[in-house]
């Protein structure tokens, strides 16, 4: 008997959704950050859902209820941002064991409601049910596209610059610290990395800014790690990519932590997930304009890390000494045995 | 420490969602079958979500994966039907233990997909994640309202006729049979009742027909049982109701089963849940028109069971001998200790 644990997440999704028959209104179905539905002529709805289960996606041992609630909303906001869309409203299904302290439920909702308020998302409905032993949170979020434009993973062109917002790898290092796989004696550094994991900031305004003002060809949010998510752009755009190791943005905090712990920051930055930064491609000329117009108030670095190249299969990485070699793509997949 | 199990489901929802600040586009928030969002001038979206958790809402011991998938979609379709809306598209989040046979997942999706196909619902996206030990299914469904009309629970008027489609109580009896609380030696009867529980038929076309052609004042689907759901209409319409015991529609199958098992069919019909029939109110005059125009092809009885009455507090039930007394309202509530 084949078990679902014998397959990787992406294989399983393919098996379950292969050959789905969509209606003509379904512009984009399963396989991007959001689905796209044409609700009336030229008006597109973005739709995404994310399920978080206790002891798989979070644990009450290391995360406060407030932050779990915030992050549940942040994941969905990030999916909408990665299409260049505006979030509109959300539905929350919540499964709670009977033994959950009521304070956990109310604090969770304080987080959910505060994140919704900050991003002007209307929390319009939901379902609250009993769960035998784990807290389960499912967020569905609907959004729309300013000027009817949305950015897919599949539109990258050969020669495009590959650009990422913010820094990569902090979240994965924070998770390792929470799981006590590594340690950090400097409490400020520890707290910054842990914060990156527990309280990621979805890039809503930057996503809208990019969609409204620039000809961005492909975009995704970095939830599965740079290698995995750039891999999705490559696959869906049917192109390869080259990235430059010394250009991958790593925060000073991650560098210092890795120096002390004798770890490679690049490993965190390339394969770590849940940074929720935006990864996108556009022509070098368009990138030049973007750099000059990127709003300072975003307080968010923009880094050109490589280029799309039809001559490459998969992803190549160029080391500081100029050597170029294929990157072993690895990203977080539910189910996959490691 | 107060635990969530110390409260009823409706208390908990009130605690979590009290004073939610909606956007001006939110026409109906938490508290009806669906939320209503004004997506563009005069165009309303209906939104609902339902979470089903293994060993709370279904068990793999008694239900096939196919039927679990069908029912997950049916619950949401029924919520859209109860607003008089058309379903448009759905998102599915699925949590699966690694040890789930792959066949369970694929059969579940055959059920999900076939129900979506039958009702022209586009399955446009979802999330598939690992779950520690229980299968979790969350369905979010979006719909719209023909001619911009939607029917709430809150619009009933004193003097309105109370009407229900189909028969009540079969599903609850089927559940008792599955749980071996009762037994039935006649295999055909057993199978009909069990089928009513495992494979309920959402009343999509009847719901649309009612909204498009008649001035229905209030509507709800009977998922928490007649007493519970009529109670929701009473509360939200700030009225009482009178129902007549001998008018409550009970199927011949349920009657025969109850006769043999020495059970009261009325108990099933009044407090049992998950029949997914439509319960609605309208003026007696409008009901006369409706009766003459109710399409035969629905093959669905329409029964006038009572009237809304501002002089009553809660629900009164009139027994066959003409005695009228308050009904002890009881419906299924998650969490509530029994």
Short mmCIF file of N, CA and C in Angstrom, two decimals, chain A residues 1-7 9 12-13 15-23 26 28-30 35-37 39-40 43 45 47-51 53-57 88-89 91-103 105-106 109 113 117 120-134 136-142 332 334-335 337, chain B residues 1-7 9 12-13 15-23 26 28-30 35-37 39-40 43 45 47-51 53-57 88-89 91-103 105-106 109 113 117 120-134 136-138 140-142 144 332 334-335 337:
data_model
loop_
_atom_site.label_atom_id
_atom_site.label_comp_id
_atom_site.label_asym_id
_atom_site.label_seq_id
_atom_site.Cartn_x
_atom_site.Cartn_y
_atom_site.Cartn_z
N UNK A 1 0.84 -1.19 0.00
CA UNK A 1 0.00 0.00 0.00
C UNK A 1 0.88 1.25 0.00
N UNK A 2 0.61 2.16 -0.91
CA UNK A 2 1.37 3.41 -0.96
C UNK A 2 0.76 4.40 0.04
N UNK A 3 1.63 5.02 0.85
CA UNK A 3 1.16 6.00 1.83
C UNK A 3 1.47 7.41 1.31
N UNK A 4 0.71 8.39 1.78
CA UNK A 4 0.99 9.75 1.29
C UNK A 4 2.39 10.21 1.70
N UNK A 5 2.92 9.66 2.81
CA UNK A 5 4.27 10.00 3.24
C UNK A 5 5.36 9.49 2.30
N UNK A 6 5.00 8.60 1.38
CA UNK A 6 5.99 8.09 0.42
C UNK A 6 6.23 9.08 -0.72
N UNK A 7 5.37 10.04 -0.85
CA UNK A 7 5.50 11.03 -1.92
C UNK A 7 5.90 12.37 -1.35
N UNK A 9 5.30 16.55 -1.30
CA UNK A 9 4.09 17.38 -1.33
C UNK A 9 3.67 17.73 -2.76
N UNK A 12 2.17 14.85 -4.63
CA UNK A 12 0.84 14.53 -4.14
C UNK A 12 -0.18 15.53 -4.69
N UNK A 13 0.17 16.82 -4.65
CA UNK A 13 -0.74 17.84 -5.17
C UNK A 13 -1.02 17.59 -6.66
N UNK A 15 -0.88 14.74 -8.20
CA UNK A 15 -1.74 13.55 -8.30
C UNK A 15 -3.21 13.90 -8.05
N UNK A 16 -3.44 14.76 -7.05
CA UNK A 16 -4.82 15.07 -6.65
C UNK A 16 -5.50 16.05 -7.60
N UNK A 17 -4.71 16.93 -8.21
CA UNK A 17 -5.34 18.03 -8.96
C UNK A 17 -5.11 17.93 -10.47
N UNK A 18 -4.44 16.88 -10.92
CA UNK A 18 -4.14 16.74 -12.34
C UNK A 18 -5.44 16.70 -13.14
N UNK A 19 -5.48 17.49 -14.20
CA UNK A 19 -6.61 17.44 -15.11
C UNK A 19 -7.89 18.00 -14.51
N UNK A 20 -7.78 18.84 -13.49
CA UNK A 20 -8.98 19.50 -12.93
C UNK A 20 -9.67 20.26 -14.05
N UNK A 21 -10.98 20.16 -14.10
CA UNK A 21 -11.68 20.92 -15.15
C UNK A 21 -12.15 22.23 -14.55
N UNK A 22 -11.56 23.31 -15.00
CA UNK A 22 -11.91 24.62 -14.49
C UNK A 22 -13.04 25.22 -15.32
N UNK A 23 -13.71 26.23 -14.76
CA UNK A 23 -14.68 26.98 -15.54
C UNK A 23 -13.92 28.04 -16.35
N UNK A 26 -12.04 30.69 -14.46
CA UNK A 26 -10.81 30.39 -13.74
C UNK A 26 -9.62 30.73 -14.63
N UNK A 28 -6.36 31.38 -13.48
CA UNK A 28 -5.20 30.63 -12.97
C UNK A 28 -5.72 29.66 -11.91
N UNK A 29 -5.45 28.38 -12.08
CA UNK A 29 -5.89 27.40 -11.10
C UNK A 29 -4.77 27.04 -10.14
N UNK A 30 -4.75 25.81 -9.72
CA UNK A 30 -3.76 25.33 -8.76
C UNK A 30 -2.34 25.52 -9.32
N UNK A 35 -4.83 31.51 -6.74
CA UNK A 35 -5.64 31.26 -7.93
C UNK A 35 -6.22 32.60 -8.38
N UNK A 36 -6.59 32.69 -9.66
CA UNK A 36 -7.17 33.93 -10.19
C UNK A 36 -8.50 33.59 -10.84
N UNK A 37 -9.54 34.32 -10.43
CA UNK A 37 -10.90 34.07 -10.92
C UNK A 37 -11.45 35.38 -11.47
N UNK A 39 -14.18 37.62 -11.89
CA UNK A 39 -15.49 37.74 -11.25
C UNK A 39 -16.45 38.57 -12.10
N UNK A 40 -15.91 39.51 -12.86
CA UNK A 40 -16.70 40.20 -13.88
C UNK A 40 -15.69 40.67 -14.92
N UNK A 43 -12.23 42.08 -14.21
CA UNK A 43 -12.00 42.22 -12.76
C UNK A 43 -11.64 40.85 -12.19
N UNK A 45 -10.31 38.27 -9.17
CA UNK A 45 -10.18 37.98 -7.74
C UNK A 45 -8.99 37.04 -7.54
N UNK A 47 -7.28 34.32 -4.90
CA UNK A 47 -7.77 33.48 -3.79
C UNK A 47 -6.66 32.53 -3.33
N UNK A 48 -6.45 32.47 -2.03
CA UNK A 48 -5.42 31.59 -1.49
C UNK A 48 -5.88 31.02 -0.15
N UNK A 49 -5.42 29.85 0.21
CA UNK A 49 -5.69 29.34 1.55
C UNK A 49 -4.45 28.65 2.12
N UNK A 50 -4.29 28.73 3.41
CA UNK A 50 -3.14 28.14 4.09
C UNK A 50 -3.61 27.49 5.37
N UNK A 51 -3.24 26.22 5.53
CA UNK A 51 -3.59 25.50 6.75
C UNK A 51 -2.35 25.36 7.63
N UNK A 53 -1.06 23.61 11.19
CA UNK A 53 -1.43 22.61 12.18
C UNK A 53 -0.36 22.58 13.29
N UNK A 54 -0.86 22.52 14.51
CA UNK A 54 0.03 22.49 15.68
C UNK A 54 1.02 21.32 15.57
N UNK A 55 2.24 21.59 15.95
CA UNK A 55 3.33 20.61 15.95
C UNK A 55 3.79 20.22 14.55
N UNK A 56 3.23 20.87 13.53
CA UNK A 56 3.81 20.75 12.19
C UNK A 56 4.29 22.14 11.76
N UNK A 57 3.39 23.11 11.86
CA UNK A 57 3.72 24.47 11.41
C UNK A 57 4.05 25.41 12.55
N UNK A 88 -8.36 41.75 0.34
CA UNK A 88 -9.68 42.32 0.61
C UNK A 88 -10.31 41.74 1.88
N UNK A 89 -10.49 40.41 1.89
CA UNK A 89 -11.14 39.82 3.05
C UNK A 89 -10.66 38.40 3.31
N UNK A 91 -11.45 34.53 5.60
CA UNK A 91 -12.27 33.61 6.38
C UNK A 91 -11.33 32.76 7.22
N UNK A 92 -11.67 32.51 8.48
CA UNK A 92 -10.81 31.72 9.36
C UNK A 92 -11.55 30.50 9.86
N UNK A 93 -11.03 29.31 9.59
CA UNK A 93 -11.56 28.11 10.25
C UNK A 93 -10.58 27.74 11.35
N UNK A 94 -11.15 27.45 12.52
CA UNK A 94 -10.31 27.20 13.68
C UNK A 94 -10.76 25.90 14.35
N UNK A 95 -9.84 24.95 14.47
CA UNK A 95 -10.11 23.73 15.22
C UNK A 95 -9.38 23.79 16.55
N UNK A 96 -10.10 23.59 17.66
CA UNK A 96 -9.49 23.71 18.99
C UNK A 96 -9.80 22.48 19.84
N UNK A 97 -8.79 21.88 20.46
CA UNK A 97 -9.07 20.84 21.45
C UNK A 97 -9.84 21.44 22.63
N UNK A 98 -10.70 20.63 23.23
CA UNK A 98 -11.51 21.13 24.36
C UNK A 98 -10.65 21.62 25.52
N UNK A 99 -9.44 21.06 25.60
CA UNK A 99 -8.55 21.41 26.72
C UNK A 99 -7.73 22.66 26.48
N UNK A 100 -7.97 23.34 25.35
CA UNK A 100 -7.23 24.57 25.08
C UNK A 100 -7.65 25.64 26.07
N UNK A 101 -6.69 26.32 26.72
CA UNK A 101 -7.09 27.44 27.58
C UNK A 101 -7.80 28.50 26.74
N UNK A 102 -8.86 29.03 27.28
CA UNK A 102 -9.62 30.04 26.54
C UNK A 102 -8.73 31.22 26.17
N UNK A 103 -7.76 31.50 27.05
CA UNK A 103 -6.85 32.62 26.79
C UNK A 103 -6.04 32.40 25.51
N UNK A 105 -7.14 30.90 22.81
CA UNK A 105 -8.04 31.23 21.69
C UNK A 105 -8.21 32.75 21.56
N UNK A 106 -8.38 33.43 22.68
CA UNK A 106 -8.60 34.88 22.58
C UNK A 106 -7.32 35.60 22.14
N UNK A 109 -6.82 35.21 18.47
CA UNK A 109 -7.68 36.14 17.73
C UNK A 109 -7.22 37.59 17.84
N UNK A 113 -6.74 39.47 14.46
CA UNK A 113 -7.46 40.72 14.23
C UNK A 113 -6.51 41.90 14.06
N UNK A 117 -6.31 44.16 10.77
CA UNK A 117 -6.52 45.61 10.86
C UNK A 117 -5.36 46.36 10.22
N UNK A 120 -5.77 46.25 6.56
CA UNK A 120 -7.11 46.56 6.06
C UNK A 120 -7.80 45.37 5.39
N UNK A 121 -7.65 44.21 6.03
CA UNK A 121 -8.33 43.02 5.55
C UNK A 121 -9.57 42.83 6.43
N UNK A 122 -10.73 42.67 5.80
CA UNK A 122 -11.95 42.43 6.58
C UNK A 122 -12.03 40.95 6.92
N UNK A 123 -12.16 40.67 8.21
CA UNK A 123 -12.35 39.28 8.65
C UNK A 123 -13.86 39.06 8.64
N UNK A 124 -14.36 38.41 7.57
CA UNK A 124 -15.81 38.43 7.40
C UNK A 124 -16.52 37.16 7.85
N UNK A 125 -15.78 36.07 8.04
CA UNK A 125 -16.48 34.85 8.45
C UNK A 125 -15.53 33.77 8.87
N UNK A 126 -16.11 32.63 9.23
CA UNK A 126 -15.26 31.52 9.64
C UNK A 126 -16.05 30.36 10.19
N UNK A 127 -15.32 29.45 10.78
CA UNK A 127 -15.93 28.26 11.38
C UNK A 127 -15.09 27.93 12.61
N UNK A 128 -15.74 27.55 13.69
CA UNK A 128 -15.02 27.17 14.90
C UNK A 128 -15.50 25.80 15.32
N UNK A 129 -14.58 24.83 15.38
CA UNK A 129 -14.98 23.44 15.64
C UNK A 129 -14.06 22.82 16.69
N UNK A 130 -14.51 21.69 17.21
CA UNK A 130 -13.70 20.95 18.15
C UNK A 130 -12.69 20.10 17.38
N UNK A 131 -11.48 20.03 17.89
CA UNK A 131 -10.44 19.19 17.29
C UNK A 131 -9.99 18.21 18.37
N UNK A 132 -9.70 16.96 18.02
CA UNK A 132 -9.37 16.00 19.09
C UNK A 132 -8.13 16.39 19.89
N UNK A 133 -7.04 16.80 19.20
CA UNK A 133 -5.83 17.04 20.00
C UNK A 133 -4.89 18.13 19.50
N UNK A 134 -5.10 18.66 18.32
CA UNK A 134 -4.20 19.70 17.82
C UNK A 134 -4.99 20.95 17.44
N UNK A 136 -5.79 23.67 14.88
CA UNK A 136 -5.71 23.77 13.42
C UNK A 136 -6.27 25.13 13.01
N UNK A 137 -5.53 25.84 12.17
CA UNK A 137 -5.97 27.17 11.71
C UNK A 137 -5.92 27.18 10.20
N UNK A 138 -7.03 27.47 9.58
CA UNK A 138 -7.02 27.61 8.13
C UNK A 138 -7.49 29.01 7.76
N UNK A 139 -6.68 29.69 6.98
CA UNK A 139 -7.02 31.04 6.54
C UNK A 139 -7.25 31.04 5.04
N UNK A 140 -8.41 31.49 4.61
CA UNK A 140 -8.63 31.74 3.18
C UNK A 140 -8.66 33.24 3.00
N UNK A 141 -7.94 33.72 2.00
CA UNK A 141 -7.92 35.16 1.77
C UNK A 141 -8.21 35.46 0.32
N UNK A 142 -9.03 36.49 0.14
CA UNK A 142 -9.38 36.93 -1.20
C UNK A 142 -8.83 38.33 -1.42
N UNK A 332 11.70 22.98 1.36
CA UNK A 332 10.86 22.30 2.31
C UNK A 332 9.66 21.70 1.60
N UNK A 334 6.33 19.25 2.49
CA UNK A 334 5.60 18.40 3.43
C UNK A 334 5.66 16.98 2.92
N UNK A 335 5.61 16.03 3.80
CA UNK A 335 5.56 14.60 3.51
C UNK A 335 6.90 13.99 3.14
N UNK A 337 10.21 12.32 2.76
CA UNK A 337 11.16 11.76 3.71
C UNK A 337 12.52 12.41 3.46
N UNK B 1 -8.18 28.17 35.46
CA UNK B 1 -8.05 28.47 34.03
C UNK B 1 -9.31 27.99 33.28
N UNK B 2 -9.89 28.88 32.49
CA UNK B 2 -11.07 28.52 31.71
C UNK B 2 -10.61 27.83 30.42
N UNK B 3 -11.22 26.70 30.10
CA UNK B 3 -10.88 25.98 28.87
C UNK B 3 -11.97 26.21 27.83
N UNK B 4 -11.61 26.05 26.55
CA UNK B 4 -12.64 26.31 25.53
C UNK B 4 -13.77 25.29 25.65
N UNK B 5 -13.49 24.10 26.20
CA UNK B 5 -14.53 23.10 26.39
C UNK B 5 -15.57 23.50 27.43
N UNK B 6 -15.26 24.53 28.23
CA UNK B 6 -16.22 24.98 29.24
C UNK B 6 -17.33 25.83 28.63
N UNK B 7 -17.12 26.26 27.40
CA UNK B 7 -18.11 27.11 26.74
C UNK B 7 -18.78 26.36 25.61
N UNK B 9 -20.14 26.37 21.62
CA UNK B 9 -19.56 26.87 20.38
C UNK B 9 -19.98 28.31 20.11
N UNK B 12 -18.30 30.80 22.34
CA UNK B 12 -16.89 30.97 22.00
C UNK B 12 -16.75 31.87 20.77
N UNK B 13 -17.59 31.62 19.75
CA UNK B 13 -17.54 32.43 18.53
C UNK B 13 -17.82 33.89 18.88
N UNK B 15 -17.31 35.38 21.73
CA UNK B 15 -16.15 35.91 22.44
C UNK B 15 -15.03 36.30 21.47
N UNK B 16 -14.82 35.47 20.45
CA UNK B 16 -13.70 35.70 19.54
C UNK B 16 -13.99 36.79 18.51
N UNK B 17 -15.26 36.94 18.14
CA UNK B 17 -15.55 37.83 17.02
C UNK B 17 -16.31 39.08 17.41
N UNK B 18 -16.56 39.25 18.71
CA UNK B 18 -17.34 40.39 19.17
C UNK B 18 -16.63 41.69 18.78
N UNK B 19 -17.40 42.60 18.24
CA UNK B 19 -16.86 43.91 17.91
C UNK B 19 -15.84 43.92 16.80
N UNK B 20 -15.87 42.92 15.93
CA UNK B 20 -14.99 42.91 14.77
C UNK B 20 -15.25 44.18 13.96
N UNK B 21 -14.19 44.82 13.51
CA UNK B 21 -14.40 46.02 12.71
C UNK B 21 -14.36 45.62 11.24
N UNK B 22 -15.50 45.71 10.60
CA UNK B 22 -15.60 45.33 9.19
C UNK B 22 -15.31 46.54 8.30
N UNK B 23 -15.00 46.29 7.05
CA UNK B 23 -14.88 47.37 6.07
C UNK B 23 -16.29 47.70 5.56
N UNK B 26 -18.16 45.03 3.72
CA UNK B 26 -18.71 43.85 4.39
C UNK B 26 -20.17 44.11 4.71
N UNK B 28 -22.57 41.59 5.30
CA UNK B 28 -22.93 40.67 6.38
C UNK B 28 -21.65 40.01 6.87
N UNK B 29 -21.38 40.11 8.16
CA UNK B 29 -20.19 39.48 8.71
C UNK B 29 -20.52 38.14 9.34
N UNK B 30 -19.78 37.82 10.41
CA UNK B 30 -19.97 36.55 11.11
C UNK B 30 -21.41 36.42 11.62
N UNK B 35 -21.01 34.89 4.79
CA UNK B 35 -20.76 36.32 4.86
C UNK B 35 -21.07 36.91 3.49
N UNK B 36 -21.36 38.21 3.46
CA UNK B 36 -21.67 38.87 2.19
C UNK B 36 -20.72 40.06 2.02
N UNK B 37 -20.06 40.11 0.89
CA UNK B 37 -19.08 41.16 0.61
C UNK B 37 -19.45 41.83 -0.71
N UNK B 39 -18.45 43.28 -3.78
CA UNK B 39 -17.19 43.27 -4.54
C UNK B 39 -17.16 44.41 -5.56
N UNK B 40 -18.31 44.80 -6.07
CA UNK B 40 -18.42 46.03 -6.86
C UNK B 40 -19.86 46.49 -6.71
N UNK B 43 -22.92 44.27 -6.64
CA UNK B 43 -22.57 42.87 -6.88
C UNK B 43 -22.01 42.27 -5.60
N UNK B 45 -20.67 39.10 -3.17
CA UNK B 45 -20.04 37.78 -3.07
C UNK B 45 -20.49 37.14 -1.77
N UNK B 47 -19.53 34.17 0.99
CA UNK B 47 -18.32 33.44 1.38
C UNK B 47 -18.59 32.59 2.61
N UNK B 48 -18.18 31.34 2.55
CA UNK B 48 -18.38 30.44 3.69
C UNK B 48 -17.21 29.49 3.80
N UNK B 49 -16.91 29.03 5.01
CA UNK B 49 -15.91 27.97 5.14
C UNK B 49 -16.36 26.96 6.20
N UNK B 50 -15.97 25.71 5.98
CA UNK B 50 -16.34 24.62 6.89
C UNK B 50 -15.14 23.72 7.10
N UNK B 51 -14.82 23.48 8.36
CA UNK B 51 -13.70 22.59 8.68
C UNK B 51 -14.25 21.26 9.18
N UNK B 53 -13.02 17.60 10.76
CA UNK B 53 -11.86 16.93 11.36
C UNK B 53 -12.23 15.49 11.66
N UNK B 54 -11.30 14.61 11.30
CA UNK B 54 -11.50 13.17 11.52
C UNK B 54 -11.81 12.89 12.99
N UNK B 55 -12.74 11.99 13.22
CA UNK B 55 -13.17 11.57 14.56
C UNK B 55 -13.95 12.64 15.32
N UNK B 56 -14.22 13.77 14.66
CA UNK B 56 -15.18 14.72 15.20
C UNK B 56 -16.36 14.81 14.23
N UNK B 57 -16.03 15.07 12.96
CA UNK B 57 -17.08 15.25 11.95
C UNK B 57 -17.29 14.03 11.05
N UNK B 88 -19.77 29.55 -6.91
CA UNK B 88 -18.86 29.86 -8.02
C UNK B 88 -17.58 29.03 -7.95
N UNK B 89 -16.86 29.18 -6.85
CA UNK B 89 -15.59 28.45 -6.76
C UNK B 89 -15.24 28.09 -5.34
N UNK B 91 -11.96 26.60 -2.53
CA UNK B 91 -10.56 26.32 -2.17
C UNK B 91 -10.59 25.19 -1.14
N UNK B 92 -9.67 24.24 -1.27
CA UNK B 92 -9.64 23.11 -0.33
C UNK B 92 -8.30 23.07 0.39
N UNK B 93 -8.31 23.13 1.71
CA UNK B 93 -7.08 22.84 2.47
C UNK B 93 -7.21 21.44 3.05
N UNK B 94 -6.16 20.67 2.88
CA UNK B 94 -6.22 19.27 3.28
C UNK B 94 -5.01 18.95 4.15
N UNK B 95 -5.25 18.47 5.36
CA UNK B 95 -4.18 17.99 6.24
C UNK B 95 -4.23 16.48 6.29
N UNK B 96 -3.13 15.81 5.98
CA UNK B 96 -3.10 14.35 5.94
C UNK B 96 -1.95 13.80 6.78
N UNK B 97 -2.24 12.82 7.66
CA UNK B 97 -1.14 12.11 8.32
C UNK B 97 -0.30 11.38 7.27
N UNK B 98 1.00 11.26 7.53
CA UNK B 98 1.90 10.58 6.58
C UNK B 98 1.48 9.14 6.32
N UNK B 99 0.81 8.55 7.31
CA UNK B 99 0.43 7.14 7.22
C UNK B 99 -0.89 6.92 6.47
N UNK B 100 -1.48 8.01 5.94
CA UNK B 100 -2.73 7.86 5.19
C UNK B 100 -2.45 7.09 3.90
N UNK B 101 -3.25 6.05 3.60
CA UNK B 101 -3.06 5.40 2.31
C UNK B 101 -3.31 6.40 1.18
N UNK B 102 -2.47 6.36 0.18
CA UNK B 102 -2.63 7.29 -0.94
C UNK B 102 -4.01 7.16 -1.56
N UNK B 103 -4.54 5.94 -1.54
CA UNK B 103 -5.86 5.71 -2.12
C UNK B 103 -6.95 6.51 -1.40
N UNK B 105 -6.55 9.48 -0.10
CA UNK B 105 -6.45 10.86 -0.60
C UNK B 105 -7.03 10.98 -2.01
N UNK B 106 -6.72 10.02 -2.86
CA UNK B 106 -7.22 10.12 -4.24
C UNK B 106 -8.74 9.92 -4.27
N UNK B 109 -10.52 13.00 -3.16
CA UNK B 109 -10.55 13.99 -4.24
C UNK B 109 -11.51 13.62 -5.35
N UNK B 113 -14.14 16.31 -6.34
CA UNK B 113 -14.21 16.76 -7.73
C UNK B 113 -15.56 16.45 -8.35
N UNK B 117 -18.09 19.17 -9.81
CA UNK B 117 -18.51 19.09 -11.22
C UNK B 117 -20.04 19.11 -11.31
N UNK B 120 -21.22 22.57 -10.81
CA UNK B 120 -20.49 23.61 -11.57
C UNK B 120 -19.71 24.57 -10.68
N UNK B 121 -19.05 24.00 -9.70
CA UNK B 121 -18.18 24.80 -8.84
C UNK B 121 -16.74 24.58 -9.31
N UNK B 122 -16.02 25.65 -9.56
CA UNK B 122 -14.62 25.51 -9.96
C UNK B 122 -13.76 25.31 -8.72
N UNK B 123 -12.98 24.23 -8.72
CA UNK B 123 -12.05 24.00 -7.62
C UNK B 123 -10.75 24.69 -8.04
N UNK B 124 -10.52 25.91 -7.52
CA UNK B 124 -9.44 26.70 -8.13
C UNK B 124 -8.14 26.68 -7.34
N UNK B 125 -8.16 26.24 -6.09
CA UNK B 125 -6.89 26.25 -5.37
C UNK B 125 -6.99 25.53 -4.06
N UNK B 126 -5.87 25.51 -3.33
CA UNK B 126 -5.89 24.83 -2.05
C UNK B 126 -4.52 24.76 -1.42
N UNK B 127 -4.44 23.97 -0.39
CA UNK B 127 -3.19 23.77 0.34
C UNK B 127 -3.19 22.31 0.80
N UNK B 128 -2.06 21.65 0.70
CA UNK B 128 -1.97 20.27 1.15
C UNK B 128 -0.80 20.18 2.12
N UNK B 129 -1.08 19.78 3.36
CA UNK B 129 -0.04 19.79 4.39
C UNK B 129 -0.06 18.49 5.17
N UNK B 130 1.02 18.29 5.91
CA UNK B 130 1.10 17.12 6.77
C UNK B 130 0.34 17.40 8.06
N UNK B 131 -0.36 16.41 8.58
CA UNK B 131 -1.06 16.53 9.85
C UNK B 131 -0.52 15.42 10.75
N UNK B 132 -0.36 15.68 12.06
CA UNK B 132 0.24 14.65 12.90
C UNK B 132 -0.57 13.35 12.94
N UNK B 133 -1.92 13.44 13.12
CA UNK B 133 -2.64 12.19 13.29
C UNK B 133 -4.07 12.15 12.78
N UNK B 134 -4.62 13.28 12.39
CA UNK B 134 -6.02 13.28 11.92
C UNK B 134 -6.09 13.89 10.53
N UNK B 136 -7.74 16.39 8.15
CA UNK B 136 -8.45 17.66 8.31
C UNK B 136 -8.78 18.20 6.92
N UNK B 137 -10.05 18.58 6.72
CA UNK B 137 -10.47 19.11 5.43
C UNK B 137 -11.15 20.45 5.68
N UNK B 138 -10.64 21.48 5.03
CA UNK B 138 -11.33 22.76 5.13
C UNK B 138 -11.73 23.22 3.74
N UNK B 140 -13.42 26.31 1.60
CA UNK B 140 -13.96 27.67 1.51
C UNK B 140 -14.66 27.77 0.19
N UNK B 141 -15.88 28.31 0.21
CA UNK B 141 -16.62 28.42 -1.04
C UNK B 141 -17.13 29.84 -1.22
N UNK B 142 -17.01 30.32 -2.44
CA UNK B 142 -17.48 31.65 -2.80
C UNK B 142 -18.63 31.52 -3.79
N UNK B 144 -22.23 33.86 -5.67
CA UNK B 144 -22.83 35.18 -5.85
C UNK B 144 -24.34 35.07 -5.79
N UNK B 332 -26.97 20.81 18.10
CA UNK B 332 -25.60 20.38 18.22
C UNK B 332 -24.69 21.58 18.35
N UNK B 334 -20.58 22.37 19.03
CA UNK B 334 -19.23 21.91 19.34
C UNK B 334 -18.86 22.41 20.72
N UNK B 335 -18.00 21.67 21.42
CA UNK B 335 -17.46 22.06 22.72
C UNK B 335 -18.41 21.81 23.89
N UNK B 337 -20.44 20.78 26.79
CA UNK B 337 -20.54 19.54 27.57
C UNK B 337 -22.00 19.10 27.60
#
